[in-house]
Amino acid sequence: MSPKVRSAFFCGVLAAALAAVPLSAVAEEVNAMGAQQTEVVASDTFTRAGDAPQAAVAENEAQAVTENGDHTQATQEVEQSAAPQDPAADKDETAPVDTGSTSTESTSEANSTKATSAETDAPASTGSESSAAEQASEPAPTPVAPQPEDSSTTAAAATSGDTAAAAPASDDSDSLQNIYRLYNPYSGEHLYTADLAEAKGLVGYGWAWEGVGWVSSTSSGDAVIRLYNPYNGEHLYTLSESEASFLASIGWRREGRAWLSSGTRGVLREFNPYETVGTHNYTLSTAEDEWLGALGWKREGVAWYSLDHASLPVEPFWATGPSGRWWVQRDGSFASGRVIEPNEDGNPGIRAYATSSNGHVVRGAEVVDGLTVVANASTGELPESTGWWESSAPTGSAHRYMIEMGSDGLPYAKTGRFVDGGSAYYGVPGAGYIAVGRARVGNIFVLTDGNGRLNESTGFIWFQAADDSSTCLYRMGAYGPNGLVGARADGFFGEDGNTFYANPSSGRLNRSGVFYANGAWWRAVDWGGCFSCGSWQDMAAKAQNYRSSTNYLILVDCWSNRTAVYQWDNGWYAVKEWACTTGANNCTVKGEFATNLKGYSFGRGFTCYYFTQFYGDYLFHSVLYYQNSNRVMDGRLGINASHGCVRLAIENAKWIYDTIPRGTKVVTY
């Protein structure tokens, strides 16, 4: 059983119970159905959608289990109203009764069911796979059929009684068949079928093959009836004619006889009370039964019987689905941890390798015991010779491999650095394919041309790798493991008194623009050097939020009395940072403005030089001087003391006057 369905109850949501009716009323309805001995008619097609064991609908689709209801107690109440009869009255031998979770019901009903099944229950047709395809592509839908009241009790009781009354058939029948088990990873369900063609088809839709569940007779025993719920895609298997008739009355489709219950080995049933789809499991394994019980599943005892017989030989075949490819052997299991040889049991000439993890065949490239095995990305066929080889896996793009044969006869891809024909190449560990362009190895990038040939030059290198759109600057050296030459990609580094930044995502040296790294804003220049965008990083960060109609931007912090001028290079970097004096009592205007008029000087009783207007009477200008002189009257900076203008040292006011064009954005805050 797949781990997914075993752990499903951890994440499931207990289905809400519908309005309950008295158990006695439900029991009467089931007894009436059993008395009618409705003929079991095979449907025209199997609706292949996944398993829903015997009481799945009654307990989940019919939704009659109350939140704290007890499955066994409900069964006993229905049994009492069903007035069981003496099993010896109509049968020569009686089936073993599972006292753990089922009880004995009327044998006469089971006998009438058996007789009806033998006469009218032909094996179900296997023509349709539409429902299976739908379930394999996405989880089962949630709508359910019209629901009866307390049908969980009804189904449990009917199934329990009929199963107990079924007499195990002999194991010496000459007509035997395998019952195959599959798992739907999308819905968490299992499907059980005697039809190998159906099983193969479901694998193609994404169901997981789980081999042979048990062996049954094709000529003797009680019919196990298969039903299908079109509202959520579940299947149900039951010995009970009354249960089958009841479920058909609420919208389930009868699909005829699935197989015969015969033999001495009980097939155990478990119920997951936390799910509404895939709620039942069937198994011969007592260990699995006990383990599921420990996880919270309800152990419901014997559902029917199978033969104590080894699985029948299966004609080997390739099971290929969306998630992989497997070679199914004669015993129904996957080949595992070995080479599948050409012409082996009908294998059509393909030599492949089945992994030991879950038996899937290597397709493309896969690490096996530390080495990379390569194979055809579609079929899994192994290369037969060494040298260069191409495949589209694992990325979907064409890759080149250098193949060498191992001592075990498997083709392995060379990985790491190697030389062929005078050129060096690098096989990517774990993938095996030859690196083309840039490939990260530890803290470096190896660089190659379009054929995978390594560039092993050192120093500051201009190079256009296969995946570069233009020539880029790299700092190459033996920085990699075992002295492998590549481009460093470790961020900032210093060399010859300069600071550089080797981009960790590409290995390229930043050569232009403003970027943020190590908690600060930086500007890179064409030759690869990097400079801080300013010592006032808070203002540099704020500047990145603005745009200006010129290549300059001026920010004024009126609280800390700082003025910074920024220039654009794919981001703002500081070109000037000055102390200033802004308005006393916080009277400098706040907001976004633009530079406008300029003048040499103004003032009465004092003179301010080199003014630049940014809003009305608000200006950048020099500190105060005695009128028409070069003697400073008030040269204080870094305080709030002006009438609202921004005072600067005279040389800084002159720089704005000379440099900043009209229309430059000014932000005061």
XYZ file of C-alpha atoms in Angstrom:
669
model
C 0.000 0.000 0.000
C 1.340 3.408 -0.934
C 2.549 5.573 1.959
C 0.302 8.360 0.697
C -2.933 6.537 1.362
C -1.627 5.157 4.644
C -1.008 8.638 5.966
C -4.068 10.194 4.359
C -6.013 10.341 7.563
C -3.530 12.804 9.073
C -4.590 15.524 6.650
C -8.169 14.409 5.940
C -11.317 16.068 7.111
C -14.020 13.909 8.693
C -17.079 14.053 6.393
C -20.074 15.808 7.898
C -22.903 13.407 8.697
C -26.326 13.927 7.151
C -29.473 13.989 9.234
C -29.696 10.646 10.987
C -32.701 8.336 11.075
C -33.352 5.562 13.596
C -31.168 2.516 13.013
C -34.245 0.312 13.041
C -35.653 2.082 9.979
C -32.424 1.589 8.071
C -32.279 -2.051 9.071
C -35.800 -2.634 7.796
C -34.898 -1.061 4.440
C -31.811 -3.252 4.015
C -33.721 -6.388 5.028
C -36.367 -5.579 2.466
C -33.720 -5.218 -0.203
C -32.121 -8.484 0.766
C -35.488 -10.243 0.576
C -36.101 -8.995 -2.948
C -33.020 -10.888 -4.185
C -32.521 -8.323 -6.923
C -30.819 -9.822 -9.950
C -27.142 -8.880 -10.351
C -26.669 -7.648 -13.894
C -23.238 -6.809 -15.295
C -22.914 -3.279 -16.640
C -21.840 -2.755 -20.230
C -18.515 -1.276 -19.159
C -16.238 -1.071 -16.154
C -15.987 2.560 -15.061
C -12.283 2.657 -14.231
C -11.721 5.224 -11.584
C -10.112 3.760 -8.487
C -11.112 1.537 -5.664
C -13.740 2.118 -3.069
C -13.897 -0.999 -0.893
C -17.036 -2.584 0.402
C -18.551 -0.089 2.820
C -17.050 3.044 1.289
C -20.248 4.546 -0.034
C -22.409 3.455 2.806
C -19.941 4.942 5.260
C -18.737 7.929 3.280
C -20.866 8.760 0.229
C -24.103 8.017 2.081
C -22.489 9.882 5.004
C -24.384 8.088 7.764
C -21.591 7.733 10.294
C -22.291 10.272 12.975
C -19.305 12.156 14.277
C -18.747 9.791 17.169
C -20.568 6.761 15.781
C -19.273 3.223 16.230
C -19.055 1.022 13.131
C -19.342 -2.275 15.011
C -22.204 -1.110 17.210
C -24.166 0.025 14.151
C -23.609 -3.386 12.577
C -24.948 -5.164 15.634
C -28.097 -3.044 15.731
C -28.903 -3.855 12.111
C -28.211 -7.540 12.747
C -30.717 -7.578 15.557
C -33.437 -6.153 13.318
C -32.498 -8.550 10.493
C -33.565 -11.641 12.508
C -30.638 -13.929 11.586
C -31.406 -17.594 10.896
C -29.487 -20.799 11.481
C -26.610 -20.949 8.956
C -26.829 -24.735 8.848
C -30.321 -24.613 7.438
C -29.255 -23.744 3.869
C -25.491 -24.424 3.694
C -23.271 -27.440 3.985
C -20.375 -25.449 5.453
C -20.126 -22.036 7.040
C -17.394 -19.433 6.489
C -15.193 -18.483 9.433
C -16.641 -15.580 11.355
C -14.304 -12.658 12.066
C -15.070 -11.714 15.641
C -12.897 -8.600 15.584
C -15.169 -6.286 13.606
C -17.909 -8.296 11.836
C -20.780 -10.461 13.059
C -22.853 -13.309 11.652
C -26.006 -12.379 9.727
C -28.639 -14.453 8.020
C -27.137 -17.276 5.999
C -30.275 -17.671 3.951
C -29.754 -14.220 2.529
C -26.152 -15.026 1.654
C -27.243 -18.271 -0.003
C -29.866 -16.540 -2.078
C -27.265 -13.951 -3.051
C -24.816 -16.658 -4.003
C -27.395 -18.415 -6.128
C -28.365 -15.235 -7.897
C -24.709 -14.365 -8.526
C -23.928 -17.772 -9.982
C -26.850 -17.509 -12.369
C -26.732 -13.865 -13.460
C -23.459 -12.225 -12.441
C -21.216 -12.479 -15.466
C -17.774 -10.872 -15.128
C -17.969 -7.143 -15.764
C -16.942 -5.786 -19.158
C -13.660 -3.902 -19.434
C -14.326 -1.458 -22.206
C -14.116 2.026 -20.636
C -11.218 3.816 -18.974
C -12.608 7.370 -18.950
C -13.102 7.626 -15.202
C -9.619 6.300 -14.465
C -8.104 8.839 -16.810
C -9.963 11.628 -15.091
C -8.891 10.514 -11.636
C -5.254 10.103 -12.619
C -5.089 13.626 -14.024
C -6.540 15.380 -10.988
C -8.004 14.619 -7.549
C -11.485 13.091 -7.503
C -14.377 15.592 -7.552
C -16.295 16.165 -4.358
C -20.010 15.981 -5.366
C -21.749 12.871 -4.028
C -24.860 10.923 -4.888
C -28.188 11.419 -3.114
C -27.604 10.045 0.346
C -29.744 7.761 2.512
C -30.106 8.074 6.222
C -27.620 6.057 8.283
C -26.495 3.991 5.300
C -23.091 3.474 6.900
C -24.796 1.208 9.406
C -26.731 -0.519 6.632
C -23.700 -1.230 4.480
C -21.592 -2.353 7.392
C -24.244 -4.754 8.598
C -25.018 -6.170 5.178
C -21.370 -6.630 4.318
C -20.559 -8.109 7.692
C -23.346 -10.646 7.568
C -22.845 -11.724 3.962
C -19.095 -12.081 4.409
C -19.476 -14.194 7.505
C -21.975 -16.474 5.811
C -19.816 -17.106 2.714
C -18.224 -20.533 2.836
C -14.571 -20.646 1.767
C -14.148 -22.595 -1.447
C -11.454 -25.156 -2.041
C -7.963 -24.021 -3.152
C -7.612 -26.876 -5.683
C -9.528 -25.227 -8.536
C -7.837 -25.403 -11.936
C -9.246 -22.025 -13.018
C -7.372 -19.221 -11.288
C -6.795 -15.524 -11.842
C -4.665 -12.761 -10.349
C -6.328 -9.771 -8.739
C -4.133 -6.761 -9.488
C -3.710 -3.775 -7.209
C -3.065 -0.178 -8.335
C -2.767 3.133 -6.523
C -3.913 6.595 -7.603
C -1.436 9.150 -6.204
C -3.816 12.004 -6.981
C -6.801 10.765 -4.952
C -5.166 8.311 -2.538
C -7.325 5.402 -3.716
C -6.565 1.810 -4.627
C -8.129 -0.115 -7.483
C -8.439 -3.902 -7.581
C -9.100 -5.657 -10.868
C -8.792 -9.086 -12.466
C -8.374 -7.443 -15.875
C -4.688 -7.045 -16.735
C -5.551 -4.860 -19.732
C -7.406 -2.479 -17.435
C -4.465 -2.427 -15.033
C -2.014 -1.627 -17.837
C -4.253 1.131 -19.120
C -4.484 2.753 -15.708
C -0.696 2.780 -15.375
C -0.609 4.808 -18.579
C -2.920 7.342 -16.955
C -0.643 7.759 -13.939
C -1.801 5.021 -11.552
C 0.979 3.200 -9.725
C 1.262 -0.532 -10.295
C 1.411 -2.418 -6.970
C 1.493 -5.957 -8.303
C -0.771 -8.886 -7.438
C -3.025 -8.450 -4.427
C -4.309 -12.027 -4.255
C -5.445 -14.980 -6.365
C -9.069 -16.028 -6.855
C -10.941 -18.818 -8.582
C -12.786 -18.190 -11.825
C -15.147 -21.142 -11.467
C -16.298 -21.464 -7.850
C -17.170 -19.219 -4.959
C -19.417 -16.274 -4.145
C -19.514 -13.270 -6.451
C -17.832 -10.092 -5.267
C -19.895 -7.331 -6.855
C -18.297 -4.155 -8.162
C -20.100 -0.801 -8.094
C -19.115 2.693 -9.201
C -20.025 6.090 -7.766
C -20.208 8.555 -10.703
C -20.251 11.522 -8.345
C -16.796 11.103 -6.842
C -15.175 8.337 -8.920
C -14.985 5.663 -6.208
C -15.465 1.935 -6.660
C -16.971 -0.418 -4.116
C -16.534 -4.203 -3.823
C -19.032 -6.241 -1.830
C -20.319 -9.782 -1.316
C -23.657 -8.388 -0.178
C -26.494 -8.336 -2.715
C -28.569 -6.242 -0.321
C -25.771 -3.701 -0.004
C -25.296 -3.620 -3.775
C -29.032 -3.091 -4.355
C -29.194 -0.411 -1.727
C -26.254 1.503 -3.194
C -27.686 1.206 -6.695
C -30.879 2.783 -5.398
C -29.004 5.924 -4.341
C -27.141 6.429 -7.606
C -24.297 3.920 -7.722
C -23.787 1.935 -10.926
C -23.608 -1.838 -10.741
C -20.679 -3.111 -12.783
C -21.234 -6.809 -12.336
C -19.024 -9.502 -10.899
C -15.446 -8.438 -10.142
C -14.197 -11.884 -9.020
C -15.222 -14.811 -6.820
C -14.710 -15.139 -3.097
C -13.218 -18.581 -2.532
C -10.414 -20.232 -0.630
C -9.235 -20.027 2.935
C -7.205 -16.822 3.103
C -9.272 -13.911 4.376
C -8.869 -10.570 2.635
C -8.870 -8.042 5.452
C -10.641 -4.721 5.275
C -9.779 -1.444 6.994
C -11.831 1.777 7.117
C -10.403 5.303 7.343
C -12.978 7.430 9.220
C -11.131 10.651 8.381
C -11.598 10.616 4.581
C -14.498 10.663 2.116
C -12.684 9.192 -0.907
C -10.442 6.125 -0.817
C -11.790 5.242 2.593
C -11.229 1.476 2.521
C -8.211 -0.716 2.070
C -8.055 -4.456 1.366
C -5.056 -6.612 2.117
C -3.893 -10.148 2.844
C -1.217 -8.773 5.167
C -1.997 -8.957 8.862
C 1.001 -6.701 9.499
C -0.468 -4.020 7.234
C -3.865 -4.480 8.858
C -2.399 -4.038 12.353
C -0.278 -1.069 11.304
C -3.238 0.784 9.815
C -5.209 0.061 12.949
C -2.461 1.670 14.996
C -2.704 4.745 12.758
C -6.386 5.170 13.486
C -8.046 3.064 10.778
C -10.913 0.806 11.862
C -10.078 -2.855 11.336
C -13.212 -4.486 9.937
C -12.108 -8.079 9.631
C -12.527 -10.411 6.646
C -14.236 -8.904 3.599
C -14.048 -12.065 1.448
C -11.707 -14.973 0.798
C -8.873 -15.662 -1.605
C -6.994 -18.784 -2.546
C -3.884 -19.784 -0.657
C -1.964 -19.798 -3.910
C 1.115 -18.039 -5.251
C 0.446 -15.325 -7.814
C 0.085 -16.596 -11.371
C 2.785 -15.778 -13.921
C 2.294 -12.424 -15.644
C 3.496 -11.919 -19.181
C 6.253 -9.316 -18.570
C 5.531 -5.852 -19.921
C 6.670 -2.243 -19.818
C 4.573 -0.109 -17.469
C 4.994 3.468 -18.625
C 3.228 6.405 -17.013
C 3.706 10.129 -16.445
C 6.002 9.551 -13.483
C 8.286 6.871 -14.900
C 8.804 3.528 -16.611
C 9.040 0.065 -15.054
C 9.616 -3.494 -16.225
C 6.990 -5.779 -14.684
C 8.360 -9.292 -14.199
C 6.577 -12.652 -14.361
C 5.803 -12.606 -10.646
C 4.082 -9.224 -11.003
C 6.856 -7.284 -9.270
C 9.141 -4.634 -10.738
C 12.659 -5.402 -11.849
C 14.927 -3.660 -9.355
C 18.646 -2.937 -9.036
C 19.626 -4.741 -12.223
C 20.046 -4.518 -15.965
C 17.063 -5.587 -18.057
C 18.561 -7.442 -20.986
C 17.274 -7.411 -24.585
C 14.770 -10.171 -25.402
C 14.338 -10.975 -21.704
C 10.851 -12.483 -21.344
C 9.526 -10.680 -24.360
C 11.439 -7.428 -23.827
C 11.557 -5.901 -27.337
C 15.318 -5.547 -27.654
C 15.800 -2.753 -25.109
C 18.673 -2.893 -22.648
C 17.750 -0.771 -19.636
C 18.636 -0.321 -15.982
C 16.037 -0.609 -13.199
C 17.023 1.304 -10.090
C 16.996 -0.256 -6.648
C 15.035 2.636 -5.086
C 11.585 1.888 -6.542
C 12.414 -0.062 -9.673
C 11.948 2.802 -12.129
C 14.116 2.646 -15.220
C 16.799 5.299 -15.698
C 15.753 7.698 -18.418
C 18.084 10.556 -19.256
C 20.599 10.619 -16.405
C 20.455 9.506 -12.787
C 22.978 9.007 -10.022
C 23.368 5.353 -9.065
C 25.774 4.543 -6.232
C 27.554 7.868 -6.724
C 27.918 7.535 -10.512
C 25.698 8.998 -13.213
C 24.005 6.393 -15.398
C 22.699 7.724 -18.717
C 19.980 6.328 -20.976
C 17.548 7.314 -23.688
C 15.233 9.963 -22.221
C 12.105 8.287 -23.604
C 12.616 4.526 -23.598
C 15.424 4.148 -21.062
C 17.592 2.275 -23.576
C 21.246 2.267 -22.479
C 24.025 3.403 -24.845
C 26.100 0.549 -26.170
C 29.358 2.406 -26.807
C 31.610 5.025 -25.232
C 32.227 8.567 -26.436
C 29.958 11.512 -27.042
C 26.229 10.930 -26.654
C 23.169 13.202 -26.651
C 19.903 13.105 -24.722
C 17.120 15.551 -23.912
C 16.895 14.683 -20.196
C 16.757 15.776 -17.486
C 15.884 19.372 -18.481
C 14.056 18.777 -21.752
C 16.822 20.453 -23.757
C 19.439 18.541 -25.717
C 22.525 17.727 -23.640
C 25.848 16.134 -24.455
C 27.452 13.435 -22.358
C 30.841 11.776 -22.440
C 30.140 8.079 -21.897
C 32.490 5.537 -20.364
C 31.642 1.951 -19.462
C 31.924 0.829 -15.867
C 33.198 -2.526 -14.713
C 29.561 -3.558 -14.218
C 28.822 -2.930 -17.891
C 26.702 0.158 -17.234
C 27.310 3.358 -19.229
C 28.336 6.211 -16.948
C 28.726 9.910 -17.762
C 32.067 11.496 -16.967
C 31.654 14.251 -14.413
C 33.935 17.011 -13.227
C 36.746 18.359 -15.400
C 38.177 16.128 -18.097
C 40.092 16.605 -21.348
C 39.102 15.251 -24.740
C 40.807 16.115 -28.021
C 42.969 18.781 -26.394
C 40.034 20.728 -24.909
C 38.804 20.738 -21.335
C 35.143 20.056 -20.482
C 33.099 19.916 -17.318
C 30.495 17.209 -16.642
C 27.954 18.459 -14.114
C 27.950 16.127 -11.079
C 24.579 14.512 -10.429
C 23.354 15.347 -13.924
C 26.266 14.127 -16.016
C 25.722 16.444 -18.970
C 28.448 18.767 -20.227
C 28.203 22.339 -18.950
C 27.503 24.856 -21.687
C 27.721 28.582 -20.957
C 27.978 29.244 -17.229
C 27.621 26.540 -14.592
C 27.996 27.071 -10.861
C 30.514 24.865 -9.112
C 30.812 25.709 -5.430
C 31.536 29.435 -5.177
C 32.606 29.853 -8.824
C 31.138 29.653 -12.312
C 32.893 27.646 -14.984
C 32.633 29.343 -18.381
C 32.366 27.547 -21.713
C 31.645 28.230 -25.354
C 28.710 26.752 -27.234
C 30.436 23.364 -27.526
C 31.161 23.102 -23.816
C 34.903 23.898 -24.070
C 36.121 25.498 -20.851
C 37.745 28.937 -20.720
C 40.649 28.429 -18.332
C 42.319 31.848 -18.656
C 43.056 33.701 -15.415
C 42.900 37.358 -14.384
C 40.335 39.973 -15.416
C 38.880 38.377 -18.528
C 36.421 39.703 -21.082
C 34.454 36.727 -22.333
C 31.087 35.925 -23.892
C 29.886 32.623 -22.521
C 27.358 30.608 -24.529
C 24.476 31.999 -22.460
C 25.763 35.602 -22.329
C 24.079 38.128 -24.605
C 27.282 40.166 -24.821
C 30.889 40.199 -23.697
C 31.157 40.430 -19.917
C 33.945 41.039 -17.435
C 34.961 38.185 -15.111
C 37.690 37.676 -12.550
C 38.999 34.220 -13.393
C 41.283 32.070 -11.296
C 41.787 28.674 -9.698
C 39.127 29.406 -7.105
C 37.096 26.206 -7.454
C 37.398 22.782 -5.822
C 40.628 20.961 -6.630
C 41.982 24.097 -8.314
C 39.232 24.272 -10.916
C 39.511 27.520 -12.891
C 36.400 29.655 -12.997
C 34.912 33.072 -12.375
C 34.671 34.070 -8.753
C 31.125 34.748 -7.594
C 31.578 35.651 -3.948
C 30.443 39.266 -3.936
C 32.820 42.068 -2.893
C 36.551 41.618 -3.146
C 39.464 44.005 -3.178
C 42.363 44.041 -5.609
C 45.058 46.670 -6.321
C 43.398 49.106 -3.940
C 40.012 48.923 -5.664
C 36.706 47.332 -4.739
C 34.924 44.956 -7.114
C 31.692 43.033 -6.944
C 31.458 39.548 -8.478
C 27.742 38.916 -8.802
C 26.867 35.698 -6.906
C 24.061 34.899 -9.354
C 26.215 35.060 -12.509
C 29.910 35.530 -11.723
C 29.925 38.707 -13.789
C 31.572 41.842 -12.372
C 29.096 44.682 -11.943
C 30.125 47.416 -14.376
C 27.338 49.974 -14.292
C 24.430 51.239 -12.315
C 23.438 51.374 -8.708
C 22.880 48.199 -6.724
C 22.204 47.171 -3.159
C 24.496 44.677 -1.455
C 25.681 43.935 2.067
C 23.231 46.427 3.547
C 24.346 49.418 1.467
C 23.868 51.115 -1.894
C 26.725 50.959 -4.349
C 27.580 52.251 -7.788
C 29.587 50.204 -10.289
C 31.640 51.807 -13.070
C 32.604 50.546 -16.498
C 36.016 49.129 -15.592
C 34.438 47.045 -12.799
C 35.165 49.139 -9.748
C 32.506 49.806 -7.115
C 31.898 52.850 -4.952
C 29.495 53.588 -2.159
C 26.444 55.596 -3.182
C 27.132 57.813 -0.213
C 27.967 57.745 3.435
C 24.348 58.605 4.248
C 22.798 55.293 3.300
C 19.363 56.218 4.624
C 19.216 59.120 2.173
C 20.617 56.961 -0.648
C 17.890 54.397 -0.058
C 15.231 57.128 -0.013
C 16.553 58.591 -3.248
C 15.834 55.354 -5.141
C 12.105 56.051 -4.746
C 12.139 59.214 -6.846
C 12.525 60.266 -10.455
C 13.670 63.603 -11.808
C 13.305 65.307 -15.184
C 17.084 65.786 -15.190
C 19.985 63.499 -14.310
C 20.149 65.063 -10.837
C 18.106 64.805 -7.664
C 18.471 66.867 -4.453
C 17.297 65.620 -1.043
C 17.142 67.852 2.047
C 16.698 66.307 5.505
C 15.333 69.201 7.581
C 15.528 67.270 10.841
C 19.209 66.379 10.671
C 20.093 69.341 8.391
C 21.705 67.381 5.572
C 21.615 68.027 1.833
C 22.635 65.374 -0.716
C 22.857 65.637 -4.504
C 22.403 62.423 -6.535
C 23.158 61.534 -10.138
C 21.397 58.865 -12.219
C 23.090 55.668 -13.454
C 20.340 53.061 -13.479
C 19.759 54.256 -9.925
C 20.759 57.275 -7.857
C 24.257 57.580 -6.403
C 25.496 60.457 -4.268
C 27.832 62.986 -5.870
C 27.646 65.569 -3.045
C 26.747 65.343 0.658
C 26.745 68.503 2.749
C 25.714 69.866 6.102
C 23.138 72.652 5.826
C 20.967 74.954 7.902
C 17.186 74.822 7.475
C 14.311 76.839 8.933
C 13.994 77.651 12.584
C 10.931 76.104 14.216
C 10.698 73.664 11.309
C 9.495 76.372 8.938
C 11.112 75.051 5.744
C 8.453 73.921 3.254
C 8.156 70.111 2.887
C 7.408 68.152 -0.275
C 8.563 67.624 -3.865
C 9.579 70.669 -5.869
C 11.843 71.653 -8.792
C 14.700 74.129 -9.231
C 13.876 77.289 -11.140
C 15.322 80.857 -11.026
C 18.946 81.577 -10.106
C 20.856 84.712 -9.056
C 24.203 85.921 -7.811
C 23.141 87.645 -4.551
C 20.361 89.256 -2.550
C 19.817 90.870 0.890
C 19.500 94.120 2.929
C 21.850 94.535 5.847
C 23.388 91.200 4.839
C 24.242 89.423 1.594
C 23.580 85.796 0.512
C 25.393 84.582 -2.576
C 24.562 82.072 -5.367
C 20.891 81.452 -4.796
C 18.772 78.796 -6.591
C 14.995 78.893 -6.195
C 13.046 75.631 -5.609
C 9.633 76.945 -4.388
C 8.398 80.561 -4.098
C 10.694 82.393 -1.684
C 12.458 79.188 -0.642
C 16.016 79.070 -1.964
C 19.348 77.304 -1.759
C 21.960 79.984 -0.987
C 25.150 80.668 0.910
C 25.432 81.411 4.612
C 24.988 85.073 5.637
C 27.725 87.588 4.870
C 28.040 91.232 5.867
C 26.492 93.260 3.101
C 28.501 93.240 -0.116
C 31.533 91.734 1.606
C 33.329 88.436 1.945
C 33.128 88.561 5.750
C 30.860 85.886 7.260
C 28.053 87.247 9.419
C 26.509 83.870 10.414
C 28.263 80.764 9.132
C 26.531 78.187 11.326
C 25.567 74.880 9.595
C 23.816 71.735 10.831
C 21.171 73.624 12.829
C 17.651 74.982 12.341
C 18.147 78.765 12.190
C 17.072 80.164 8.787
C 13.845 81.893 7.818
C 12.955 78.814 5.694
C 15.710 78.745 3.051
C 18.441 76.113 2.886
C 21.805 77.667 3.756
C 25.007 76.055 2.447
C 28.707 76.799 2.514
C 29.339 79.338 -0.260
C 31.282 76.842 -2.415
C 28.426 74.344 -2.229
C 25.794 76.954 -3.059
C 27.956 77.946 -6.027
C 28.188 74.275 -7.147
C 24.386 74.022 -7.300
C 24.247 77.416 -9.031
C 26.782 76.276 -11.649
C 25.796 72.608 -12.098
C 22.174 71.821 -11.399
C 19.868 72.446 -14.375
C 16.442 74.036 -14.120
C 13.698 71.468 -13.417
C 15.774 69.240 -11.163
C 13.599 67.582 -8.513
C 14.089 68.753 -4.924
C 12.666 66.701 -2.046
C 12.509 68.254 1.404
C 11.347 66.239 4.401
